mmCIF file of N, CA and C in Angstrom:
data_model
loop_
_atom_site.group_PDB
_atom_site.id
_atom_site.type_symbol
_atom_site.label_atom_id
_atom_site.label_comp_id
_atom_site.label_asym_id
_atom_site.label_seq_id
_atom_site.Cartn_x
_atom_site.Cartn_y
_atom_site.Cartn_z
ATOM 1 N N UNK A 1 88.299 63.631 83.786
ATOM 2 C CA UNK A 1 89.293 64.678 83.904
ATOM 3 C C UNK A 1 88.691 65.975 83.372
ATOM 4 N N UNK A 2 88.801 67.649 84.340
ATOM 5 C CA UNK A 2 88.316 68.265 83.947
ATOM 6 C C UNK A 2 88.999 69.003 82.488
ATOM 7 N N UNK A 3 88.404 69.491 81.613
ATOM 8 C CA UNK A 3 89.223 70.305 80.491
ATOM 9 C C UNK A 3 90.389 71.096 80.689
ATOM 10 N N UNK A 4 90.206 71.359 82.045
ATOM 11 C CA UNK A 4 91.409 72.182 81.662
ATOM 12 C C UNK A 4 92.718 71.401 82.556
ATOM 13 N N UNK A 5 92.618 70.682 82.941
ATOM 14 C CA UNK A 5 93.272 69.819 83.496
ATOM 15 C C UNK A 5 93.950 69.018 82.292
ATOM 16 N N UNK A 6 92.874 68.725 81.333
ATOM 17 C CA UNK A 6 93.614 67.611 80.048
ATOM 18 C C UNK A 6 94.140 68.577 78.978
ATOM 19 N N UNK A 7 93.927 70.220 79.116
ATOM 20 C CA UNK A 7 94.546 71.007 77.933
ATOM 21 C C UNK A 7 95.940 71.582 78.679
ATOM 22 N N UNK A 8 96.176 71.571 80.072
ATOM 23 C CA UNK A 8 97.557 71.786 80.587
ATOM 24 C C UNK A 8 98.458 70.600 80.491
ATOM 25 N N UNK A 9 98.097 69.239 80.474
ATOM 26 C CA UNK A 9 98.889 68.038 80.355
ATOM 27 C C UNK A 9 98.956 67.530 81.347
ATOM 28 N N UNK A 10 97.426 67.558 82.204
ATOM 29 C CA UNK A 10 97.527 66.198 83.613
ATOM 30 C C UNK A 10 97.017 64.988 82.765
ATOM 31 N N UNK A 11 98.301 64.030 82.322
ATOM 32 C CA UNK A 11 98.065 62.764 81.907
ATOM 33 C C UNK A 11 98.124 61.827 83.239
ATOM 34 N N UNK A 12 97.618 60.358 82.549
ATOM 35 C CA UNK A 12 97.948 59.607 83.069
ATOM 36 C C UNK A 12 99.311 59.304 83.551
ATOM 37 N N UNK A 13 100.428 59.507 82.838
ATOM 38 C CA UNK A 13 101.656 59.088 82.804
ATOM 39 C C UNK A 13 102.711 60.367 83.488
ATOM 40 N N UNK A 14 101.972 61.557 83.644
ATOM 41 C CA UNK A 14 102.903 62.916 83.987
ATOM 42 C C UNK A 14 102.155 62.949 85.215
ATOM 43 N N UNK A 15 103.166 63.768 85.853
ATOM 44 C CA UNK A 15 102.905 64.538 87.357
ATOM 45 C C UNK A 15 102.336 66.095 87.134
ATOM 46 N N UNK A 16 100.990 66.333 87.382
ATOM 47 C CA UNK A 16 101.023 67.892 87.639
ATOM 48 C C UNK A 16 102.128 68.304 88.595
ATOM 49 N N UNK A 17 102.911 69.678 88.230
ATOM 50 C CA UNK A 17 103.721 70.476 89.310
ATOM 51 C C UNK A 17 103.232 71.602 89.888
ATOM 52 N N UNK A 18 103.528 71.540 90.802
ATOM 53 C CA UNK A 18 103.175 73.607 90.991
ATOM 54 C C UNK A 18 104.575 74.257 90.899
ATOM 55 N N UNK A 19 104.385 75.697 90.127
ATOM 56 C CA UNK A 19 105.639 76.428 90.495
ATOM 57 C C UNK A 19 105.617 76.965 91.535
ATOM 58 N N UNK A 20 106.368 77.097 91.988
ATOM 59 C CA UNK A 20 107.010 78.465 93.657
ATOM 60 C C UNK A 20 106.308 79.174 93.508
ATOM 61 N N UNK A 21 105.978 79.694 94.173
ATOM 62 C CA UNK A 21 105.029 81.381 94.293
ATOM 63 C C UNK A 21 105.945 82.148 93.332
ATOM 64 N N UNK A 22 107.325 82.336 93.940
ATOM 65 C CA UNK A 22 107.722 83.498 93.562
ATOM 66 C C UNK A 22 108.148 82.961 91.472
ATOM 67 N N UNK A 23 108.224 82.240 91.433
ATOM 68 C CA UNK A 23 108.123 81.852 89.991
ATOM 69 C C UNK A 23 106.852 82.530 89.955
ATOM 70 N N UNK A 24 105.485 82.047 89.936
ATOM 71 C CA UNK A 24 104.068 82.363 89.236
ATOM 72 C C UNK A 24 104.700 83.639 89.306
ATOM 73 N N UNK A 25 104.892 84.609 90.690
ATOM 74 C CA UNK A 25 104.472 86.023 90.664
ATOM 75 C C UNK A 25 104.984 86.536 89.316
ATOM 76 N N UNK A 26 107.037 85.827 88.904
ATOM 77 C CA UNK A 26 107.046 86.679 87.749
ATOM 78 C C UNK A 26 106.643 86.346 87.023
ATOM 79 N N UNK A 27 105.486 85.174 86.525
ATOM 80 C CA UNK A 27 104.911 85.559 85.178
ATOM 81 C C UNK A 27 103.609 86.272 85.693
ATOM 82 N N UNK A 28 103.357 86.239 86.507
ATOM 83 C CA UNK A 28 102.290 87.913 86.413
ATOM 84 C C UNK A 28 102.683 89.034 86.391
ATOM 85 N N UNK A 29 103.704 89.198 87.092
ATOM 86 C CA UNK A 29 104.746 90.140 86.823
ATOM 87 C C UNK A 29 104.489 90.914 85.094
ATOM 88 N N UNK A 30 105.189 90.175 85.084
ATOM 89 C CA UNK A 30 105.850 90.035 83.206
ATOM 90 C C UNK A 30 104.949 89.983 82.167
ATOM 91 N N UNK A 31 104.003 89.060 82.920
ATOM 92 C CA UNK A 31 102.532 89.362 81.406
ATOM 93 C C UNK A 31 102.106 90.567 81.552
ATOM 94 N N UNK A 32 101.856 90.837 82.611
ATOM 95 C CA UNK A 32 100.894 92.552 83.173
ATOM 96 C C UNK A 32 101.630 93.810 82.710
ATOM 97 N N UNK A 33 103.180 93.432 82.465
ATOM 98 C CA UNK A 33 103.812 95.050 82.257
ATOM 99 C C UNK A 33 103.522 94.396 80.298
ATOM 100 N N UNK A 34 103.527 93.347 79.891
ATOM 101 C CA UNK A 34 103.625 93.368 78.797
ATOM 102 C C UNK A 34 101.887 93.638 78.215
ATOM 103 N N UNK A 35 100.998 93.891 78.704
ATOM 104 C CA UNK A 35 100.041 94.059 78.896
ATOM 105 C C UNK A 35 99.520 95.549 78.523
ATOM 106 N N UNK A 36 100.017 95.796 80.053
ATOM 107 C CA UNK A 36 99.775 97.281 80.319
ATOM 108 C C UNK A 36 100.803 98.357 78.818
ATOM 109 N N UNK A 37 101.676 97.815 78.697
ATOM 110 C CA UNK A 37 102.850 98.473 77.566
ATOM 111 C C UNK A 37 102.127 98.329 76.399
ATOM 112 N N UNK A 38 100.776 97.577 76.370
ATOM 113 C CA UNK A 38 100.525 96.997 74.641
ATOM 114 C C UNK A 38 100.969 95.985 73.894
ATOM 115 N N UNK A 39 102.279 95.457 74.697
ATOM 116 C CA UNK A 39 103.188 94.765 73.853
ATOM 117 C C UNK A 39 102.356 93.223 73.519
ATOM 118 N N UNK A 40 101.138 93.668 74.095
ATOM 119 C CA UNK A 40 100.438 91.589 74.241
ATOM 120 C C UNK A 40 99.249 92.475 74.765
ATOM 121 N N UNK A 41 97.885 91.804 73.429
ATOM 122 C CA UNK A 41 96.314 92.202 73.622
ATOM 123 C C UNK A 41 96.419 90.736 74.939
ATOM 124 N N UNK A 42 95.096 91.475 75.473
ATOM 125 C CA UNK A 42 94.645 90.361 76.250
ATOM 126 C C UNK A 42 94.154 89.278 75.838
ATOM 127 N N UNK A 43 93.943 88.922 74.826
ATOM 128 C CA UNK A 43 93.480 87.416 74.901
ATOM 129 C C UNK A 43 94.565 86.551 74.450
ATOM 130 N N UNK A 44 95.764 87.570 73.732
ATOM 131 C CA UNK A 44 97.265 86.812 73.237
ATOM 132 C C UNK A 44 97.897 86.258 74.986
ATOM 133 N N UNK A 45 97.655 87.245 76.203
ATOM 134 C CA UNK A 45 98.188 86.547 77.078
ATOM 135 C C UNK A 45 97.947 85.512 77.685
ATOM 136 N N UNK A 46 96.261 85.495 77.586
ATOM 137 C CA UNK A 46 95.559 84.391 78.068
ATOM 138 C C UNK A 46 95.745 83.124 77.477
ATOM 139 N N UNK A 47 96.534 83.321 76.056
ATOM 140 C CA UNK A 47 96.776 81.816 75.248
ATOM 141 C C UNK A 47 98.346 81.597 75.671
ATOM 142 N N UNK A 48 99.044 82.866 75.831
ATOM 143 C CA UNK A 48 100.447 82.355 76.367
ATOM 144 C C UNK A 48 100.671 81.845 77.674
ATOM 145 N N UNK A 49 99.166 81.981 78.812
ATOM 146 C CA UNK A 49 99.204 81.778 79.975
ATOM 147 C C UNK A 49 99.249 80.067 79.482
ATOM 148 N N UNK A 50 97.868 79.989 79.062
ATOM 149 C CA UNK A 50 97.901 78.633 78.523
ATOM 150 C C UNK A 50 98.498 77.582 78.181
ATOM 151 N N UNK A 51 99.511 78.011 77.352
ATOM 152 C CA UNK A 51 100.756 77.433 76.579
ATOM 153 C C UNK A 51 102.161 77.015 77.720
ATOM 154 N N UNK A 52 101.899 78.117 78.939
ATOM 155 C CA UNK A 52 102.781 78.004 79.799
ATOM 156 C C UNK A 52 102.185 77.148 80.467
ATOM 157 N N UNK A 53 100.533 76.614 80.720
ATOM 158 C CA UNK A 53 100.135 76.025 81.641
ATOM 159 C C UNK A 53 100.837 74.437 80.827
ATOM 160 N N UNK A 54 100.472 74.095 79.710
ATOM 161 C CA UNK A 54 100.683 73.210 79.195
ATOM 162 C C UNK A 54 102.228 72.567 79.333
ATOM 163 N N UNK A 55 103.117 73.576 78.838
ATOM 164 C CA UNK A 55 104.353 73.340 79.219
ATOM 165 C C UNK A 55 104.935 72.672 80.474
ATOM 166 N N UNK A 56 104.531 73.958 81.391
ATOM 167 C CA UNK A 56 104.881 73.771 82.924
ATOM 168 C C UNK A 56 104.149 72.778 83.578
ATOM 169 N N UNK A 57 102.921 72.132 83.029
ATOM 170 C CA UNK A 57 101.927 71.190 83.136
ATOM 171 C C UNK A 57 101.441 71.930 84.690
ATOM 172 N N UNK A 58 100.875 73.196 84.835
ATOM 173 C CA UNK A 58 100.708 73.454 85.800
ATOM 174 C C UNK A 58 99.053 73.173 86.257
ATOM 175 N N UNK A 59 98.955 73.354 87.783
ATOM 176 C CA UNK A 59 97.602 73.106 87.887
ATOM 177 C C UNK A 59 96.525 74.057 87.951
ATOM 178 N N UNK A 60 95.308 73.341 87.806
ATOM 179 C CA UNK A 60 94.148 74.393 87.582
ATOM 180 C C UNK A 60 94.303 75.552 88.351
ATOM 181 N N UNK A 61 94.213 75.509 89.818
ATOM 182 C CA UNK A 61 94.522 76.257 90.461
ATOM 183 C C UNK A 61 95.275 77.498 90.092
ATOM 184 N N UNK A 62 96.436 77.309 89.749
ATOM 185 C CA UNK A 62 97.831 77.898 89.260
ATOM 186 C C UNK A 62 97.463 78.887 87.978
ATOM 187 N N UNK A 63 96.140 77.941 87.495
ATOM 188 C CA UNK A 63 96.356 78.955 85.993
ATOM 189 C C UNK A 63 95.031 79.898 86.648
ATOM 190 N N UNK A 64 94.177 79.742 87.363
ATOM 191 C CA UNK A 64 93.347 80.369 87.332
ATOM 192 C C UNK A 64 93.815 82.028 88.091
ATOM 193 N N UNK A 65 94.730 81.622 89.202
ATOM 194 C CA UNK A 65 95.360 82.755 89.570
ATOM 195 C C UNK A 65 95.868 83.384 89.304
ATOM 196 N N UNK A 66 97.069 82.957 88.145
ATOM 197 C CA UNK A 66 97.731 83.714 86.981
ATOM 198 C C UNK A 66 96.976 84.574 86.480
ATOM 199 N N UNK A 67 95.402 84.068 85.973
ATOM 200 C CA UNK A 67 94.605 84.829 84.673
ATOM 201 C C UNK A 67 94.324 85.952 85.846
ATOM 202 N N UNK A 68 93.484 85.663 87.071
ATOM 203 C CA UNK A 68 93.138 86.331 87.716
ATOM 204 C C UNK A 68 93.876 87.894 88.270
ATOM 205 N N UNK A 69 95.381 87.686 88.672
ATOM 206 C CA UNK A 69 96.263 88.678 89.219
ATOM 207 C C UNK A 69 96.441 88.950 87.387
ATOM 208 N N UNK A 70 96.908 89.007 86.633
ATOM 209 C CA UNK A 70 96.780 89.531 85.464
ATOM 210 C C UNK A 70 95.724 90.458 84.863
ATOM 211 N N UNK A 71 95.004 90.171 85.222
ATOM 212 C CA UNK A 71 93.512 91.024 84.768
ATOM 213 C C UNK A 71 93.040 91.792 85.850
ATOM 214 N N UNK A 72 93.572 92.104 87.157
ATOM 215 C CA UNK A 72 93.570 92.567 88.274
ATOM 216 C C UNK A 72 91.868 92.130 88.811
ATOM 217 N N UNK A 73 91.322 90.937 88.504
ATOM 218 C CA UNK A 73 90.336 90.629 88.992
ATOM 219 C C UNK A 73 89.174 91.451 87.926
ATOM 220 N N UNK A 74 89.632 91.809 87.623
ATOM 221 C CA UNK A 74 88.385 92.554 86.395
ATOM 222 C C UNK A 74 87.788 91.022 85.237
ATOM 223 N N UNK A 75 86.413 91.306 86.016
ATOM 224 C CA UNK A 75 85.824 90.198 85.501
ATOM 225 C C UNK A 75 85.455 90.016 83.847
ATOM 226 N N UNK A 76 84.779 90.896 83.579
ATOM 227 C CA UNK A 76 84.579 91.824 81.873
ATOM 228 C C UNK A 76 85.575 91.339 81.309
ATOM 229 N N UNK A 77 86.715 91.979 81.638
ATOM 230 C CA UNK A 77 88.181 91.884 80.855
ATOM 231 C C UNK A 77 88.536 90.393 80.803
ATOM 232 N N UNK A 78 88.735 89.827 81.314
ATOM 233 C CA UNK A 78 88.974 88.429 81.783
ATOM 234 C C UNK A 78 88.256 87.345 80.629
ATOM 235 N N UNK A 79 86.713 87.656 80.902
ATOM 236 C CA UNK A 79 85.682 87.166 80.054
ATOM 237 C C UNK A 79 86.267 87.044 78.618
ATOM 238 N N UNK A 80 86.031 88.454 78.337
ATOM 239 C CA UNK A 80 86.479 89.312 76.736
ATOM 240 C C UNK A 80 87.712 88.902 76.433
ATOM 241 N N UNK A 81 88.826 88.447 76.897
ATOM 242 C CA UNK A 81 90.158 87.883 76.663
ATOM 243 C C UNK A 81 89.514 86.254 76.315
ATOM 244 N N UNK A 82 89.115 85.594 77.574
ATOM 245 C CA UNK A 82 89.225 84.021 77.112
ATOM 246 C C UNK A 82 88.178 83.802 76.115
ATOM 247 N N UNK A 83 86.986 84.403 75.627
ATOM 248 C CA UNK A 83 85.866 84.160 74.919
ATOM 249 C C UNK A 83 86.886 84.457 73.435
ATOM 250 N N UNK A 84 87.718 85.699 73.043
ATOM 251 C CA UNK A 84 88.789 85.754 71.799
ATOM 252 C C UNK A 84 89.660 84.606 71.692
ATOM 253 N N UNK A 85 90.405 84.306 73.074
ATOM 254 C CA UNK A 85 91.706 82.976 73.212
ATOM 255 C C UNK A 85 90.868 81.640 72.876
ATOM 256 N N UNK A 86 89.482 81.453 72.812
ATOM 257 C CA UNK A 86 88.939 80.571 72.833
ATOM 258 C C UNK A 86 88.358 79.883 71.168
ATOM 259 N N UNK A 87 88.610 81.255 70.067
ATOM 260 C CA UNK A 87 88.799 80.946 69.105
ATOM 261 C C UNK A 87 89.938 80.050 68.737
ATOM 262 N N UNK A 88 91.247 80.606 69.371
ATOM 263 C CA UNK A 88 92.429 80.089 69.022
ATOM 264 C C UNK A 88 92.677 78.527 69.821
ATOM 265 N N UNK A 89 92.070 78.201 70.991
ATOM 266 C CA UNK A 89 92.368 77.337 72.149
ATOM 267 C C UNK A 89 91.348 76.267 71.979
ATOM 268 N N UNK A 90 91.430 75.745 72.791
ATOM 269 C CA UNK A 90 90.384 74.587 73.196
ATOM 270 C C UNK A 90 89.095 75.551 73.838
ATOM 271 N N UNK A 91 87.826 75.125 72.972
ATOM 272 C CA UNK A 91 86.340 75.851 73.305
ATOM 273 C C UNK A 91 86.272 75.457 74.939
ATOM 274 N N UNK A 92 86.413 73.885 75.203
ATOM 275 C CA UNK A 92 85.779 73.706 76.915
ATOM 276 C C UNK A 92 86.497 74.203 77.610
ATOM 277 N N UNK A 93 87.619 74.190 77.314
ATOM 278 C CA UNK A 93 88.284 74.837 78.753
ATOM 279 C C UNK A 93 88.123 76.242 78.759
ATOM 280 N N UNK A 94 87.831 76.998 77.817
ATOM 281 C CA UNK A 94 87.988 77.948 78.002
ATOM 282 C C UNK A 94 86.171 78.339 78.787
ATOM 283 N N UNK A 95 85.483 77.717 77.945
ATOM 284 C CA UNK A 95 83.830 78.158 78.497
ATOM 285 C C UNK A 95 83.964 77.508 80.146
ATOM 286 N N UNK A 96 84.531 76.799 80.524
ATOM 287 C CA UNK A 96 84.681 76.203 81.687
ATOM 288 C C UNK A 96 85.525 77.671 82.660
ATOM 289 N N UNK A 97 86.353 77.907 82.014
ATOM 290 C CA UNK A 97 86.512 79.495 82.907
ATOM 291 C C UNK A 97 85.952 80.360 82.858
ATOM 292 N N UNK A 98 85.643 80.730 81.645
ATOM 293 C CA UNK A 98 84.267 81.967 81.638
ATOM 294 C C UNK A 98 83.472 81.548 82.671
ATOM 295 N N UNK A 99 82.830 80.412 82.682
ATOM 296 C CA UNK A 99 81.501 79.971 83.649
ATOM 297 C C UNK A 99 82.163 80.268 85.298
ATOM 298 N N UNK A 100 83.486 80.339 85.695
ATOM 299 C CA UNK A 100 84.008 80.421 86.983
ATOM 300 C C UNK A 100 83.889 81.918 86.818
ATOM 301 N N UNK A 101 84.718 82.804 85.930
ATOM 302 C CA UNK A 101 84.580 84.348 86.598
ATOM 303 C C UNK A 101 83.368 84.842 86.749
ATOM 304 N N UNK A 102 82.219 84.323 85.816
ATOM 305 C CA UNK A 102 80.988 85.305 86.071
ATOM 306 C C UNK A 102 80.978 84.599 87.141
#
């Protein structure tokens, strides 16, 4: 099982879900104005993305697009967020996304 698959909660015993599109959009929505406002550094969103992945037990897929439309594809930024969230988080999953944006 990949890391980030076992730090969102694809167990043996649970179902990964996907949310609706229009669910994800508002949490990109909603992280990005809380973002852009200051109200949340970037690497605090990247651990709340997280926390939501875990919750929502969402899939890889799901979180990677989240981080992605959040950071408007800015690779740097992206990096520099999960390499900080990665103090606070699980090290593999997070070096396991760094290694996808570069």
């Amino acid at each position: 099982m990949s890391p980030l698959k076992y730090i969102i909660g694809s167990y043996r015993s649970q179902e990964v879900i996907t949310l609706r599109s229009d669910q994800i959009q508002i949490i990109i929505k909603q992280t990005k104005e809380k973002v852009s406002a200051k109200a949340l550094e970037d690497h605090e969103a990247v651990v709340g993305i997280m926390a939501m992945a875990k919750n929502f037990m969402l899939n890889e897929e799901s979180v990677r697009h989240i981080i992605h439309e959040v950071f408007d594809g800015d690779k740097e930024r992206m990096a520099k967020a999960l390499t900080v969230a990665s103090h606070l988080i699980d090290e593999s999953l997070i070096q396991k996304i760094i290694a996808d944006v570069k």
